[in-house]
Amino acid sequence: MRSSDTPSSIIVRSIEFKPTADVGRGSEWHIGNVKNIGEGGVAFAMGRKQAVTVQQFDDSTHDFLEEEAMRAPFTFGVFDEEIQVCGIIRKAGVSQNTSQIANKLATLLNAAPFAERANSIISVEPIQDPVGFIEAIHRSKAVIRFSFTVSRPNPIDVDRLIQGPAKEFTQEVGGETSTIETEGMDLNKDVIEEIANAVAADGEKAAATIRPSEGGLPKRIHITGNPVTEPVEPDPDASILSAVLEGARRAYRRVRRNPVNNG
């Protein structure tokens, strides 16, 4: 890896490469329309080419015809270089399923040569909304087991309680993912909430065993449910992509509860 190569710079260069990739089942996707927006933001389009049969009428022969044509449904995305968060505009037929669009974006970015040259893999994970999980933690009589996963670190993660050192350990030992688990009679719910927010913001997994009531049977819960979404209302004097970028930053800060200064 060159000294100038950082995780963010590799991702940005991969977007700027405008890669094409087979994302499965013979579906070919593309990245295009790349441009810088605001401070530290990159916007892009992603979508696929699709052959369709178009029914037409020939005025000269007075016959109905079926002809093959190409259509290219696409949506727009934005990437923040500092906090490495990506926002994708939800669009029917293109990006409704968050997990699928994340997998397609990861495949596209890794199709560019820069991550491989740096002996790295670009990972794209949906941010799950941790609200339901945290509410169940605080409603419970006691939390008796808590676990979460970590993968290799990004620079902004290293100051996170046990999460940062665990990420550093995962990297030093040559691992891809580690699982941290603790048990006790009544674990600290506030600490669990802090870690759960950070884990959700990283796209990692967390689970807990709770005792819902005094004498009740233990219940296992997980951070699952709907990915984080953020409504966007663009300023009349600003572009929709700038509004999406700010919306992505706002959603990330809300989940992580650790404000980041983005100017």
PDB file of C-alpha atoms in Angstrom, residues 10-229:
ATOM      1  CA  ILE A  10      -9.123   3.611  -1.978  1.00  0.00           C
ATOM      2  CA  ILE A  11     -12.916   3.791  -1.892  1.00  0.00           C
ATOM      3  CA  VAL A  12     -13.000   7.181  -3.643  1.00  0.00           C
ATOM      4  CA  ARG A  13     -10.598   6.029  -6.352  1.00  0.00           C
ATOM      5  CA  SER A  14     -12.688   2.892  -6.828  1.00  0.00           C
ATOM      6  CA  ILE A  15     -15.814   5.024  -7.315  1.00  0.00           C
ATOM      7  CA  GLU A  16     -13.978   7.343  -9.725  1.00  0.00           C
ATOM      8  CA  PHE A  17     -12.850   4.298 -11.730  1.00  0.00           C
ATOM      9  CA  LYS A  18     -16.511   3.815 -12.760  1.00  0.00           C
ATOM     10  CA  PRO A  19     -16.325   0.026 -12.502  1.00  0.00           C
ATOM     11  CA  THR A  20     -18.555  -2.582 -14.111  1.00  0.00           C
ATOM     12  CA  ALA A  21     -19.207  -5.944 -12.462  1.00  0.00           C
ATOM     13  CA  ASP A  22     -21.332  -9.068 -12.690  1.00  0.00           C
ATOM     14  CA  VAL A  23     -23.221  -8.980  -9.391  1.00  0.00           C
ATOM     15  CA  GLY A  24     -24.794 -12.395  -9.794  1.00  0.00           C
ATOM     16  CA  ARG A  25     -27.239 -14.246 -12.047  1.00  0.00           C
ATOM     17  CA  GLY A  26     -25.678 -12.591 -15.065  1.00  0.00           C
ATOM     18  CA  SER A  27     -26.739  -9.116 -13.956  1.00  0.00           C
ATOM     19  CA  GLU A  28     -24.174  -6.502 -14.979  1.00  0.00           C
ATOM     20  CA  TRP A  29     -24.090  -3.322 -12.887  1.00  0.00           C
ATOM     21  CA  HIS A  30     -22.191  -0.084 -13.409  1.00  0.00           C
ATOM     22  CA  ILE A  31     -21.062   3.030 -11.546  1.00  0.00           C
ATOM     23  CA  GLY A  32     -21.077   6.362 -13.373  1.00  0.00           C
ATOM     24  CA  ASN A  33     -21.886  10.077 -13.095  1.00  0.00           C
ATOM     25  CA  VAL A  34     -19.149  10.594 -10.483  1.00  0.00           C
ATOM     26  CA  LYS A  35     -18.603  14.088  -9.109  1.00  0.00           C
ATOM     27  CA  ASN A  36     -17.417  15.812  -5.951  1.00  0.00           C
ATOM     28  CA  ILE A  37     -20.076  17.518  -3.856  1.00  0.00           C
ATOM     29  CA  GLY A  38     -19.583  19.772  -0.868  1.00  0.00           C
ATOM     30  CA  GLU A  39     -16.615  19.192   1.412  1.00  0.00           C
ATOM     31  CA  GLY A  40     -15.427  15.592   1.513  1.00  0.00           C
ATOM     32  CA  GLY A  41     -18.363  14.186  -0.430  1.00  0.00           C
ATOM     33  CA  VAL A  42     -18.509  12.141  -3.616  1.00  0.00           C
ATOM     34  CA  ALA A  43     -21.713  11.475  -5.552  1.00  0.00           C
ATOM     35  CA  PHE A  44     -22.266   8.701  -8.079  1.00  0.00           C
ATOM     36  CA  ALA A  45     -24.937   6.793  -9.964  1.00  0.00           C
ATOM     37  CA  MET A  46     -25.249   3.007  -9.890  1.00  0.00           C
ATOM     38  CA  GLY A  47     -27.528   0.760 -11.883  1.00  0.00           C
ATOM     39  CA  ARG A  48     -27.784  -1.904 -14.525  1.00  0.00           C
ATOM     40  CA  LYS A  49     -28.443  -2.350 -18.211  1.00  0.00           C
ATOM     41  CA  GLN A  50     -31.463  -4.477 -18.958  1.00  0.00           C
ATOM     42  CA  ALA A  51     -32.818  -5.850 -22.229  1.00  0.00           C
ATOM     43  CA  VAL A  52     -36.588  -5.441 -22.511  1.00  0.00           C
ATOM     44  CA  THR A  53     -39.179  -6.193 -25.159  1.00  0.00           C
ATOM     45  CA  VAL A  54     -40.994  -3.093 -26.332  1.00  0.00           C
ATOM     46  CA  GLN A  55     -44.344  -3.332 -28.095  1.00  0.00           C
ATOM     47  CA  GLN A  56     -44.651  -0.830 -30.942  1.00  0.00           C
ATOM     48  CA  PHE A  57     -46.875   0.024 -33.877  1.00  0.00           C
ATOM     49  CA  ASP A  58     -45.451   0.590 -37.371  1.00  0.00           C
ATOM     50  CA  ASP A  59     -47.432   3.348 -39.087  1.00  0.00           C
ATOM     51  CA  SER A  60     -46.114   2.421 -42.559  1.00  0.00           C
ATOM     52  CA  THR A  61     -47.077  -1.282 -42.455  1.00  0.00           C
ATOM     53  CA  HIS A  62     -49.895  -0.885 -39.959  1.00  0.00           C
ATOM     54  CA  ASP A  63     -48.476  -3.827 -37.994  1.00  0.00           C
ATOM     55  CA  PHE A  64     -47.854  -4.292 -34.316  1.00  0.00           C
ATOM     56  CA  LEU A  65     -44.277  -5.270 -33.493  1.00  0.00           C
ATOM     57  CA  GLU A  66     -42.199  -6.480 -30.590  1.00  0.00           C
ATOM     58  CA  GLU A  67     -38.651  -5.156 -30.567  1.00  0.00           C
ATOM     59  CA  GLU A  68     -35.802  -5.548 -28.101  1.00  0.00           C
ATOM     60  CA  ALA A  69     -34.496  -2.390 -26.476  1.00  0.00           C
ATOM     61  CA  MET A  70     -32.108  -1.547 -23.665  1.00  0.00           C
ATOM     62  CA  ARG A  71     -33.134   0.281 -20.517  1.00  0.00           C
ATOM     63  CA  ALA A  72     -30.870   1.310 -17.658  1.00  0.00           C
ATOM     64  CA  PRO A  73     -32.611   1.766 -14.286  1.00  0.00           C
ATOM     65  CA  PHE A  74     -30.309   3.515 -11.817  1.00  0.00           C
ATOM     66  CA  THR A  75     -30.199   5.429  -8.584  1.00  0.00           C
ATOM     67  CA  PHE A  76     -27.826   7.915  -6.965  1.00  0.00           C
ATOM     68  CA  GLY A  77     -25.528   7.460  -3.994  1.00  0.00           C
ATOM     69  CA  VAL A  78     -23.184   9.626  -1.947  1.00  0.00           C
ATOM     70  CA  PHE A  79     -20.051   8.806   0.040  1.00  0.00           C
ATOM     71  CA  ASP A  80     -18.532  10.772   2.924  1.00  0.00           C
ATOM     72  CA  GLU A  81     -14.748  10.444   2.908  1.00  0.00           C
ATOM     73  CA  GLU A  82     -14.241  11.264   6.601  1.00  0.00           C
ATOM     74  CA  ILE A  83     -16.708   8.960   8.324  1.00  0.00           C
ATOM     75  CA  GLN A  84     -16.922   6.450   5.452  1.00  0.00           C
ATOM     76  CA  VAL A  85     -20.714   6.408   5.375  1.00  0.00           C
ATOM     77  CA  CYS A  86     -22.674   5.946   2.171  1.00  0.00           C
ATOM     78  CA  GLY A  87     -26.239   7.035   1.458  1.00  0.00           C
ATOM     79  CA  ILE A  88     -28.298   5.566  -1.379  1.00  0.00           C
ATOM     80  CA  ILE A  89     -31.544   7.045  -2.671  1.00  0.00           C
ATOM     81  CA  ARG A  90     -34.315   4.471  -2.435  1.00  0.00           C
ATOM     82  CA  LYS A  91     -35.799   3.838  -5.846  1.00  0.00           C
ATOM     83  CA  ALA A  92     -38.302   1.166  -6.869  1.00  0.00           C
ATOM     84  CA  GLY A  93     -36.765  -1.523  -9.049  1.00  0.00           C
ATOM     85  CA  VAL A  94     -33.206  -0.514  -8.219  1.00  0.00           C
ATOM     86  CA  SER A  95     -32.435   0.007  -4.543  1.00  0.00           C
ATOM     87  CA  GLN A  96     -35.393  -0.984  -2.357  1.00  0.00           C
ATOM     88  CA  ASN A  97     -33.573  -3.878  -0.649  1.00  0.00           C
ATOM     89  CA  THR A  98     -30.750  -2.384   1.411  1.00  0.00           C
ATOM     90  CA  SER A  99     -28.760  -5.594   1.851  1.00  0.00           C
ATOM     91  CA  GLN A 100     -28.865  -6.364  -1.855  1.00  0.00           C
ATOM     92  CA  ILE A 101     -27.802  -2.872  -2.909  1.00  0.00           C
ATOM     93  CA  ALA A 102     -24.962  -2.977  -0.336  1.00  0.00           C
ATOM     94  CA  ASN A 103     -23.720  -6.275  -1.787  1.00  0.00           C
ATOM     95  CA  LYS A 104     -23.901  -4.904  -5.332  1.00  0.00           C
ATOM     96  CA  LEU A 105     -21.999  -1.755  -4.359  1.00  0.00           C
ATOM     97  CA  ALA A 106     -19.292  -3.810  -2.627  1.00  0.00           C
ATOM     98  CA  THR A 107     -18.936  -6.026  -5.708  1.00  0.00           C
ATOM     99  CA  LEU A 108     -18.622  -2.978  -7.948  1.00  0.00           C
ATOM    100  CA  LEU A 109     -16.026  -1.250  -5.758  1.00  0.00           C
ATOM    101  CA  ASN A 110     -13.921  -4.413  -5.492  1.00  0.00           C
ATOM    102  CA  ALA A 111     -14.054  -4.765  -9.287  1.00  0.00           C
ATOM    103  CA  ALA A 112     -11.833  -1.668  -9.468  1.00  0.00           C
ATOM    104  CA  PRO A 113      -8.141  -2.571  -9.015  1.00  0.00           C
ATOM    105  CA  PHE A 114      -7.271  -0.360  -6.039  1.00  0.00           C
ATOM    106  CA  ALA A 115      -8.434  -2.472  -3.089  1.00  0.00           C
ATOM    107  CA  GLU A 116      -6.713  -5.581  -4.435  1.00  0.00           C
ATOM    108  CA  ARG A 117      -3.475  -3.652  -5.004  1.00  0.00           C
ATOM    109  CA  ALA A 118      -3.609  -2.592  -1.337  1.00  0.00           C
ATOM    110  CA  ASN A 119      -4.218  -6.203  -0.274  1.00  0.00           C
ATOM    111  CA  SER A 120      -7.644  -5.148   0.992  1.00  0.00           C
ATOM    112  CA  ILE A 121     -11.329  -5.819   0.423  1.00  0.00           C
ATOM    113  CA  ILE A 122     -13.973  -3.087   0.476  1.00  0.00           C
ATOM    114  CA  SER A 123     -16.924  -4.065   2.653  1.00  0.00           C
ATOM    115  CA  VAL A 124     -20.347  -2.394   2.496  1.00  0.00           C
ATOM    116  CA  GLU A 125     -22.722  -3.187   5.365  1.00  0.00           C
ATOM    117  CA  PRO A 126     -26.220  -1.798   6.009  1.00  0.00           C
ATOM    118  CA  ILE A 127     -26.612   0.177   9.234  1.00  0.00           C
ATOM    119  CA  GLN A 128     -29.377  -1.521  11.223  1.00  0.00           C
ATOM    120  CA  ASP A 129     -31.539   0.681  13.438  1.00  0.00           C
ATOM    121  CA  PRO A 130     -30.654  -0.312  17.045  1.00  0.00           C
ATOM    122  CA  VAL A 131     -33.616   1.453  18.703  1.00  0.00           C
ATOM    123  CA  GLY A 132     -35.768  -1.662  19.250  1.00  0.00           C
ATOM    124  CA  PHE A 133     -32.807  -3.620  20.604  1.00  0.00           C
ATOM    125  CA  ILE A 134     -31.848  -0.869  23.051  1.00  0.00           C
ATOM    126  CA  GLU A 135     -35.435  -0.397  24.217  1.00  0.00           C
ATOM    127  CA  ALA A 136     -35.694  -4.128  24.971  1.00  0.00           C
ATOM    128  CA  ILE A 137     -32.425  -3.931  26.917  1.00  0.00           C
ATOM    129  CA  HIS A 138     -33.703  -1.117  29.132  1.00  0.00           C
ATOM    130  CA  ARG A 139     -37.146  -2.664  29.640  1.00  0.00           C
ATOM    131  CA  SER A 140     -35.679  -5.956  30.819  1.00  0.00           C
ATOM    132  CA  LYS A 141     -35.216  -6.926  34.441  1.00  0.00           C
ATOM    133  CA  ALA A 142     -31.602  -7.877  33.761  1.00  0.00           C
ATOM    134  CA  VAL A 143     -29.176  -8.512  30.906  1.00  0.00           C
ATOM    135  CA  ILE A 144     -27.250 -11.707  31.572  1.00  0.00           C
ATOM    136  CA  ARG A 145     -25.284 -12.098  28.324  1.00  0.00           C
ATOM    137  CA  PHE A 146     -24.137  -9.694  25.624  1.00  0.00           C
ATOM    138  CA  SER A 147     -22.060 -10.294  22.499  1.00  0.00           C
ATOM    139  CA  PHE A 148     -21.011  -8.309  19.456  1.00  0.00           C
ATOM    140  CA  THR A 149     -18.804  -8.721  16.416  1.00  0.00           C
ATOM    141  CA  VAL A 150     -15.951  -6.577  15.174  1.00  0.00           C
ATOM    142  CA  SER A 151     -13.890  -6.617  12.004  1.00  0.00           C
ATOM    143  CA  ARG A 152     -10.739  -4.785  11.036  1.00  0.00           C
ATOM    144  CA  PRO A 153     -10.607  -1.139  12.107  1.00  0.00           C
ATOM    145  CA  ASN A 154     -11.151   2.107  10.322  1.00  0.00           C
ATOM    146  CA  PRO A 155      -9.231   5.033  11.876  1.00  0.00           C
ATOM    147  CA  ILE A 156     -12.348   6.599  13.427  1.00  0.00           C
ATOM    148  CA  ASP A 157     -13.076   3.470  15.471  1.00  0.00           C
ATOM    149  CA  VAL A 158      -9.951   3.017  17.561  1.00  0.00           C
ATOM    150  CA  ASP A 159     -11.087   5.063  20.591  1.00  0.00           C
ATOM    151  CA  ARG A 160     -14.222   2.992  21.202  1.00  0.00           C
ATOM    152  CA  LEU A 161     -14.121   1.309  24.641  1.00  0.00           C
ATOM    153  CA  ILE A 162     -13.480  -2.411  23.988  1.00  0.00           C
ATOM    154  CA  GLN A 163     -14.518  -2.151  20.340  1.00  0.00           C
ATOM    155  CA  GLY A 164     -11.337  -0.390  19.241  1.00  0.00           C
ATOM    156  CA  PRO A 165      -8.835  -2.762  20.907  1.00  0.00           C
ATOM    157  CA  ALA A 166     -10.842  -5.751  19.646  1.00  0.00           C
ATOM    158  CA  LYS A 167     -10.576  -4.426  16.105  1.00  0.00           C
ATOM    159  CA  GLU A 168      -6.834  -3.923  16.511  1.00  0.00           C
ATOM    160  CA  PHE A 169      -6.516  -7.496  17.820  1.00  0.00           C
ATOM    161  CA  THR A 170      -8.468  -8.819  14.835  1.00  0.00           C
ATOM    162  CA  GLN A 171      -6.096  -7.075  12.464  1.00  0.00           C
ATOM    163  CA  GLU A 172      -2.907  -8.059  14.312  1.00  0.00           C
ATOM    164  CA  VAL A 173      -3.883 -11.737  14.456  1.00  0.00           C
ATOM    165  CA  GLY A 174      -4.756 -11.738  10.751  1.00  0.00           C
ATOM    166  CA  GLY A 175      -8.450 -12.362  11.333  1.00  0.00           C
ATOM    167  CA  GLU A 176     -11.469 -11.037   9.510  1.00  0.00           C
ATOM    168  CA  THR A 177     -14.081 -11.037  12.298  1.00  0.00           C
ATOM    169  CA  SER A 178     -13.990 -11.484  16.072  1.00  0.00           C
ATOM    170  CA  THR A 179     -16.827 -12.003  18.538  1.00  0.00           C
ATOM    171  CA  ILE A 180     -16.727 -10.498  22.024  1.00  0.00           C
ATOM    172  CA  GLU A 181     -19.065 -12.002  24.633  1.00  0.00           C
ATOM    173  CA  THR A 182     -19.592 -11.380  28.327  1.00  0.00           C
ATOM    174  CA  GLU A 183     -21.905 -12.909  30.940  1.00  0.00           C
ATOM    175  CA  GLY A 184     -23.088 -11.747  34.342  1.00  0.00           C
ATOM    176  CA  MET A 185     -26.043 -11.553  36.686  1.00  0.00           C
ATOM    177  CA  ASP A 186     -26.962  -7.974  35.688  1.00  0.00           C
ATOM    178  CA  LEU A 187     -24.834  -6.302  33.031  1.00  0.00           C
ATOM    179  CA  ASN A 188     -24.602  -2.504  32.784  1.00  0.00           C
ATOM    180  CA  LYS A 189     -27.346  -1.441  30.367  1.00  0.00           C
ATOM    181  CA  ASP A 190     -25.882   1.993  29.658  1.00  0.00           C
ATOM    182  CA  VAL A 191     -22.573   0.500  28.538  1.00  0.00           C
ATOM    183  CA  ILE A 192     -24.432  -2.030  26.385  1.00  0.00           C
ATOM    184  CA  GLU A 193     -26.384   0.830  24.780  1.00  0.00           C
ATOM    185  CA  GLU A 194     -23.152   2.684  23.959  1.00  0.00           C
ATOM    186  CA  ILE A 195     -21.566  -0.361  22.371  1.00  0.00           C
ATOM    187  CA  ALA A 196     -24.779  -1.349  20.556  1.00  0.00           C
ATOM    188  CA  ASN A 197     -24.936   2.084  18.898  1.00  0.00           C
ATOM    189  CA  ALA A 198     -21.304   1.891  17.793  1.00  0.00           C
ATOM    190  CA  VAL A 199     -21.724  -1.688  16.566  1.00  0.00           C
ATOM    191  CA  ALA A 200     -24.849  -0.772  14.559  1.00  0.00           C
ATOM    192  CA  ALA A 201     -23.066   2.225  13.020  1.00  0.00           C
ATOM    193  CA  ASP A 202     -20.279  -0.109  11.875  1.00  0.00           C
ATOM    194  CA  GLY A 203     -22.737  -2.553  10.290  1.00  0.00           C
ATOM    195  CA  GLU A 204     -21.695  -5.245  12.769  1.00  0.00           C
ATOM    196  CA  LYS A 205     -23.870  -7.645  14.799  1.00  0.00           C
ATOM    197  CA  ALA A 206     -24.918  -7.641  18.440  1.00  0.00           C
ATOM    198  CA  ALA A 207     -27.073  -9.937  20.561  1.00  0.00           C
ATOM    199  CA  ALA A 208     -28.111 -10.154  24.197  1.00  0.00           C
ATOM    200  CA  THR A 209     -29.792 -12.593  26.533  1.00  0.00           C
ATOM    201  CA  ILE A 210     -32.234 -10.734  28.765  1.00  0.00           C
ATOM    202  CA  ARG A 211     -34.484 -11.689  31.644  1.00  0.00           C
ATOM    203  CA  PRO A 212     -37.709  -9.857  30.754  1.00  0.00           C
ATOM    204  CA  SER A 213     -39.190 -10.073  34.273  1.00  0.00           C
ATOM    205  CA  GLU A 214     -38.376 -11.314  37.744  1.00  0.00           C
ATOM    206  CA  GLY A 215     -38.232 -15.094  37.543  1.00  0.00           C
ATOM    207  CA  GLY A 216     -39.027 -15.059  33.816  1.00  0.00           C
ATOM    208  CA  LEU A 217     -37.317 -17.270  31.249  1.00  0.00           C
ATOM    209  CA  PRO A 218     -34.276 -15.777  29.475  1.00  0.00           C
ATOM    210  CA  LYS A 219     -34.866 -14.412  25.971  1.00  0.00           C
ATOM    211  CA  ARG A 220     -32.318 -13.915  23.189  1.00  0.00           C
ATOM    212  CA  ILE A 221     -32.568 -10.677  21.171  1.00  0.00           C
ATOM    213  CA  HIS A 222     -30.543  -9.319  18.262  1.00  0.00           C
ATOM    214  CA  ILE A 223     -29.963  -6.031  16.448  1.00  0.00           C
ATOM    215  CA  THR A 224     -32.221  -6.717  13.504  1.00  0.00           C
ATOM    216  CA  GLY A 225     -35.057  -5.021  11.737  1.00  0.00           C
ATOM    217  CA  ASN A 226     -35.160  -2.160   9.308  1.00  0.00           C
ATOM    218  CA  PRO A 227     -32.004  -0.469   8.050  1.00  0.00           C
ATOM    219  CA  VAL A 228     -31.666   3.177   8.980  1.00  0.00           C
ATOM    220  CA  THR A 229     -33.490   5.542   6.652  1.00  0.00           C
TER     221      THR A 229
END
